[in-house]
RNA sequence: GGGGCCGUAGCUCAGUGGUCAGAGCAGGGGACUCAUAAUCCCUGGGUCGUGGGUUCGAUCCCCACCGGCCCUACCA
């Protein structure tokens, strides 16, 4: 039994929660649930990022103060996650006092270690981006994104000596080959460091919606610099050091590929500067694409897919919570991009859920209910399905351990398929009632019991419902998986009945 | 401009320096009838983006190009 500390990024409150956020959060939730099921002491953290100029502006526009504004917008994320059955242990907001305290302690440590210095930051500013570019980063003096002329501006800032960490970061990568997975993403981070690091400006004087710099009033920390530290806030850095000892650095961040730089370069350097070991593992995931394009507000503005059409709640209304969770976890391997489409989710629903899993439960329930004696339903010791089950369990366990939840599901569906095939071979519907029939069906029931445990991190409600239909007591997650994912434990507590279809087929004939 | 990723069957995606390159779905044929017209078995189909190079041999390594995309100081 180990410890498992897993985080999602904290989401920027100005966004409305959409499928992209849900993709990351649901996958993280499944991982957290698997580790709880494995008996690990688990802490699963998500939250919202609430500082910065854009938030302050949005508050003004809506006629409220920033805190009131973020209270409202942060709540949308919490509601979305509750609706998706996300089992977060902590929901952090960067406007909480505990975060201010940790950020100030952490950055003071960096300051005292000599990695911060004050300088005038002058650069080329793009009004549209609200951001600075260096001459090299610009397109011959034009904004590379908006293709508009950049204007020269300057501001006095505190700088973080990121450039001092090139060698140490490369060394860290060298010594911790599993620091960033998958490997292609690790290579990206390494080549970025090898390309040379500049110091970064980490404070602003032009805005005040942020965390004050304790040793220099009038400055607030730049949002990204404050946001990353949330991972430490939640485990009590600077407030409860024993807790930090427990959870850090053996921790995992699940992030999207666009923020590799912050998590795999800035963040470990910040930790080193503060005298703390960097997080041990960053798992990078790709994006869900719609028609080959990233899910973004820009697309909505351009008349592409409207984000509101693919808000999580729209999909849960149509498909249900667990089927959406299944799709988000199953469809693409973490680390790769994947295509998101209505046709795709419908196909997954009908084939994997309705035809394979739902129908299996239905056909077994019917035969058992009609022809079997509950008391003699005891799985065989050495039977063909046992081999299949043990193989699937082994594959699934290893997949979860390497952050490959989609493969864990793939292995599980291998067992579902094997069970359907097994039924075809034995054709229990042709058999007379008796011991032989009971033996065949007990193996099928045992297989379904194991499936319900295997799917529980992804479809907790469905797993519970299957468990109930099998007449089992409690829930599939009551025992650690190394005790429950063992062939032969099924015992019926009474007669089985068929029940309504778990996943009514979806017709798309209009 | 600089850095990086991707381009494999109709579709969505796996995959490896070397026996006939894989899965699911879709398509075709058959079986079965317990089941949500579900299930099971068999099956067709790919110049592994293009052009070079390294190699005894490359889809997988290197280079160029074409196409798609990302990062370049606050969109998972």
mmCIF file of N, CA, C and O (backbone and C1' of nucleotides) in Angstrom, chain B residues 23-46:
data_model
loop_
_atom_site.group_PDB
_atom_site.id
_atom_site.type_symbol
_atom_site.label_atom_id
_atom_site.label_comp_id
_atom_site.label_asym_id
_atom_site.label_seq_id
_atom_site.Cartn_x
_atom_site.Cartn_y
_atom_site.Cartn_z
ATOM 1 P P A B 23 -6.163 -7.779 -36.565
ATOM 2 O "O5'" A B 23 -6.777 -6.884 -35.401
ATOM 3 C "C5'" A B 23 -6.471 -7.185 -34.039
ATOM 4 C "C4'" A B 23 -7.060 -6.114 -33.167
ATOM 5 C "C3'" A B 23 -8.487 -5.727 -33.505
ATOM 6 O "O3'" A B 23 -9.409 -6.639 -32.918
ATOM 7 C "C1'" A B 23 -7.192 -3.771 -33.224
ATOM 8 P P G B 24 -10.835 -6.855 -33.565
ATOM 9 O "O5'" G B 24 -11.589 -5.505 -33.199
ATOM 10 C "C5'" G B 24 -11.912 -5.199 -31.845
ATOM 11 C "C4'" G B 24 -12.503 -3.818 -31.779
ATOM 12 C "C3'" G B 24 -13.627 -3.551 -32.781
ATOM 13 O "O3'" G B 24 -14.866 -4.023 -32.301
ATOM 14 C "C1'" G B 24 -12.070 -1.785 -32.872
ATOM 15 P P C B 25 -15.964 -4.514 -33.320
ATOM 16 O "O5'" C B 25 -16.400 -3.168 -34.044
ATOM 17 C "C5'" C B 25 -17.039 -2.127 -33.312
ATOM 18 C "C4'" C B 25 -17.202 -0.909 -34.190
ATOM 19 C "C3'" C B 25 -17.882 -1.165 -35.528
ATOM 20 O "O3'" C B 25 -19.292 -1.212 -35.412
ATOM 21 C "C1'" C B 25 -15.966 0.162 -35.859
ATOM 22 P P A B 26 -20.108 -2.135 -36.459
ATOM 23 O "O5'" A B 26 -19.821 -1.411 -37.851
ATOM 24 C "C5'" A B 26 -20.421 -0.150 -38.139
ATOM 25 C "C4'" A B 26 -19.963 0.329 -39.495
ATOM 26 C "C3'" A B 26 -20.184 -0.663 -40.629
ATOM 27 O "O3'" A B 26 -21.508 -0.631 -41.122
ATOM 28 C "C1'" A B 26 -17.986 0.168 -40.747
ATOM 29 P P G B 27 -22.137 -1.998 -41.642
ATOM 30 O "O5'" G B 27 -21.201 -2.424 -42.854
ATOM 31 C "C5'" G B 27 -21.174 -1.637 -44.034
ATOM 32 C "C4'" G B 27 -20.394 -2.361 -45.103
ATOM 33 C "C3'" G B 27 -20.765 -3.815 -45.328
ATOM 34 O "O3'" G B 27 -21.930 -3.947 -46.131
ATOM 35 C "C1'" G B 27 -18.421 -3.617 -45.268
ATOM 36 P P G B 28 -22.834 -5.227 -45.954
ATOM 37 O "O5'" G B 28 -21.921 -6.413 -46.500
ATOM 38 C "C5'" G B 28 -21.627 -6.514 -47.891
ATOM 39 C "C4'" G B 28 -20.844 -7.783 -48.153
ATOM 40 C "C3'" G B 28 -21.436 -9.053 -47.554
ATOM 41 O "O3'" G B 28 -22.476 -9.591 -48.342
ATOM 42 C "C1'" G B 28 -19.139 -8.969 -47.061
ATOM 43 P P G B 29 -23.611 -10.453 -47.639
ATOM 44 O "O5'" G B 29 -22.862 -11.806 -47.248
ATOM 45 C "C5'" G B 29 -22.476 -12.724 -48.265
ATOM 46 C "C4'" G B 29 -21.809 -13.930 -47.638
ATOM 47 C "C3'" G B 29 -22.604 -14.659 -46.575
ATOM 48 O "O3'" G B 29 -23.585 -15.531 -47.093
ATOM 49 C "C1'" G B 29 -20.409 -14.345 -45.812
ATOM 50 P P G B 30 -24.895 -15.852 -46.244
ATOM 51 O "O5'" G B 30 -24.369 -16.782 -45.056
ATOM 52 C "C5'" G B 30 -23.890 -18.091 -45.338
ATOM 53 C "C4'" G B 30 -23.204 -18.665 -44.121
ATOM 54 C "C3'" G B 30 -24.081 -18.914 -42.899
ATOM 55 O "O3'" G B 30 -24.843 -20.107 -42.979
ATOM 56 C "C1'" G B 30 -22.061 -17.896 -42.226
ATOM 57 P P A B 31 -26.165 -20.261 -42.109
ATOM 58 O "O5'" A B 31 -25.630 -20.374 -40.612
ATOM 59 C "C5'" A B 31 -24.872 -21.515 -40.202
ATOM 60 C "C4'" A B 31 -24.483 -21.377 -38.749
ATOM 61 C "C3'" A B 31 -25.644 -21.244 -37.775
ATOM 62 O "O3'" A B 31 -26.222 -22.496 -37.441
ATOM 63 C "C1'" A B 31 -23.982 -19.640 -37.266
ATOM 64 P P C B 32 -27.749 -22.578 -37.030
ATOM 65 O "O5'" C B 32 -27.804 -21.799 -35.644
ATOM 66 C "C5'" C B 32 -27.174 -22.353 -34.489
ATOM 67 C "C4'" C B 32 -27.185 -21.329 -33.379
ATOM 68 C "C3'" C B 32 -28.581 -20.877 -32.935
ATOM 69 O "O3'" C B 32 -29.135 -21.792 -31.991
ATOM 70 C "C1'" C B 32 -27.194 -18.986 -33.234
ATOM 71 P P U B 33 -30.656 -22.088 -31.974
ATOM 72 O "O5'" U B 33 -31.220 -20.855 -31.162
ATOM 73 C "C5'" U B 33 -30.714 -20.530 -29.870
ATOM 74 C "C4'" U B 33 -31.150 -19.123 -29.576
ATOM 75 C "C3'" U B 33 -32.661 -19.014 -29.389
ATOM 76 O "O3'" U B 33 -32.787 -18.921 -27.979
ATOM 77 C "C1'" U B 33 -31.795 -17.351 -30.925
ATOM 78 P P C B 34 -34.111 -18.707 -27.189
ATOM 79 O "O5'" C B 34 -33.459 -17.788 -26.056
ATOM 80 C "C5'" C B 34 -33.668 -18.056 -24.689
ATOM 81 C "C4'" C B 34 -32.680 -17.239 -23.913
ATOM 82 C "C3'" C B 34 -32.617 -15.789 -24.335
ATOM 83 O "O3'" C B 34 -33.658 -15.073 -23.706
ATOM 84 C "C1'" C B 34 -30.435 -16.645 -24.029
ATOM 85 P P A B 35 -34.411 -13.944 -24.484
ATOM 86 O "O5'" A B 35 -33.328 -12.776 -24.434
ATOM 87 C "C5'" A B 35 -32.933 -12.200 -23.193
ATOM 88 C "C4'" A B 35 -31.756 -11.290 -23.446
ATOM 89 C "C3'" A B 35 -32.035 -10.234 -24.511
ATOM 90 O "O3'" A B 35 -32.531 -9.073 -23.864
ATOM 91 C "C1'" A B 35 -29.983 -11.345 -24.954
ATOM 92 P P U B 36 -33.770 -8.311 -24.452
ATOM 93 O "O5'" U B 36 -33.037 -7.166 -25.240
ATOM 94 C "C5'" U B 36 -33.762 -6.244 -26.048
ATOM 95 C "C4'" U B 36 -32.746 -5.262 -26.580
ATOM 96 C "C3'" U B 36 -31.649 -5.897 -27.423
ATOM 97 O "O3'" U B 36 -31.870 -5.589 -28.777
ATOM 98 C "C1'" U B 36 -30.833 -4.254 -25.911
ATOM 99 P P A B 37 -32.843 -5.636 -29.806
ATOM 100 O "O5'" A B 37 -31.809 -5.493 -31.016
ATOM 101 C "C5'" A B 37 -30.799 -6.461 -31.224
ATOM 102 C "C4'" A B 37 -30.753 -6.754 -32.690
ATOM 103 C "C3'" A B 37 -30.348 -5.572 -33.557
ATOM 104 O "O3'" A B 37 -28.985 -5.727 -33.832
ATOM 105 C "C1'" A B 37 -32.118 -6.868 -34.506
ATOM 106 P P A B 38 -28.030 -4.441 -33.742
ATOM 107 O "O5'" A B 38 -27.306 -4.696 -32.349
ATOM 108 C "C5'" A B 38 -26.573 -5.856 -32.142
ATOM 109 C "C4'" A B 38 -26.607 -6.199 -30.688
ATOM 110 C "C3'" A B 38 -25.614 -7.286 -30.314
ATOM 111 O "O3'" A B 38 -24.362 -6.718 -30.004
ATOM 112 C "C1'" A B 38 -27.737 -7.857 -29.502
ATOM 113 P P U B 39 -23.062 -7.217 -30.736
ATOM 114 O "O5'" U B 39 -22.967 -8.707 -30.214
ATOM 115 C "C5'" U B 39 -22.872 -8.991 -28.821
ATOM 116 C "C4'" U B 39 -22.840 -10.479 -28.619
ATOM 117 C "C3'" U B 39 -21.786 -11.189 -29.439
ATOM 118 O "O3'" U B 39 -20.535 -11.183 -28.775
ATOM 119 C "C1'" U B 39 -23.855 -12.288 -29.717
ATOM 120 P P C B 40 -19.187 -11.169 -29.608
ATOM 121 O "O5'" C B 40 -19.138 -12.643 -30.213
ATOM 122 C "C5'" C B 40 -18.992 -13.759 -29.344
ATOM 123 C "C4'" C B 40 -19.058 -15.032 -30.155
ATOM 124 C "C3'" C B 40 -18.137 -15.054 -31.366
ATOM 125 O "O3'" C B 40 -16.830 -15.437 -31.007
ATOM 126 C "C1'" C B 40 -20.291 -15.755 -32.004
ATOM 127 P P C B 41 -15.595 -14.947 -31.878
ATOM 128 O "O5'" C B 41 -15.703 -15.851 -33.185
ATOM 129 C "C5'" C B 41 -15.530 -17.258 -33.099
ATOM 130 C "C4'" C B 41 -15.754 -17.879 -34.458
ATOM 131 C "C3'" C B 41 -14.970 -17.224 -35.596
ATOM 132 O "O3'" C B 41 -13.651 -17.723 -35.659
ATOM 133 C "C1'" C B 41 -17.209 -17.524 -36.254
ATOM 134 P P C B 42 -12.476 -16.800 -36.274
ATOM 135 O "O5'" C B 42 -12.824 -16.782 -37.830
ATOM 136 C "C5'" C B 42 -12.728 -17.969 -38.596
ATOM 137 C "C4'" C B 42 -13.239 -17.725 -39.990
ATOM 138 C "C3'" C B 42 -12.595 -16.552 -40.727
ATOM 139 O "O3'" C B 42 -11.351 -16.894 -41.307
ATOM 140 C "C1'" C B 42 -14.936 -16.478 -41.016
ATOM 141 P P U B 43 -10.261 -15.765 -41.595
ATOM 142 O "O5'" U B 43 -11.013 -14.865 -42.691
ATOM 143 C "C5'" U B 43 -11.267 -15.391 -43.995
ATOM 144 C "C4'" U B 43 -11.986 -14.372 -44.826
ATOM 145 C "C3'" U B 43 -11.274 -13.027 -44.960
ATOM 146 O "O3'" U B 43 -10.303 -13.085 -45.997
ATOM 147 C "C1'" U B 43 -13.551 -12.653 -44.442
ATOM 148 P P G B 44 -9.076 -12.053 -46.059
ATOM 149 O "O5'" G B 44 -9.572 -10.979 -47.122
ATOM 150 C "C5'" G B 44 -10.001 -11.377 -48.418
ATOM 151 C "C4'" G B 44 -10.731 -10.223 -49.076
ATOM 152 C "C3'" G B 44 -9.936 -8.922 -49.119
ATOM 153 O "O3'" G B 44 -9.114 -8.873 -50.269
ATOM 154 C "C1'" G B 44 -12.073 -8.489 -48.227
ATOM 155 P P G B 45 -7.619 -8.357 -50.157
ATOM 156 O "O5'" G B 45 -7.799 -6.820 -49.795
ATOM 157 C "C5'" G B 45 -8.490 -5.931 -50.675
ATOM 158 C "C4'" G B 45 -8.707 -4.615 -49.983
ATOM 159 C "C3'" G B 45 -7.435 -4.005 -49.411
ATOM 160 O "O3'" G B 45 -6.759 -3.244 -50.390
ATOM 161 C "C1'" G B 45 -9.126 -4.012 -47.754
ATOM 162 P P G B 46 -5.160 -3.383 -50.569
ATOM 163 O "O5'" G B 46 -4.601 -2.322 -49.529
ATOM 164 C "C5'" G B 46 -5.074 -0.963 -49.550
ATOM 165 C "C4'" G B 46 -4.269 -0.168 -48.577
ATOM 166 C "C3'" G B 46 -2.770 -0.120 -48.881
ATOM 167 O "O3'" G B 46 -2.516 0.976 -49.744
ATOM 168 C "C1'" G B 46 -3.163 -0.549 -46.555
#
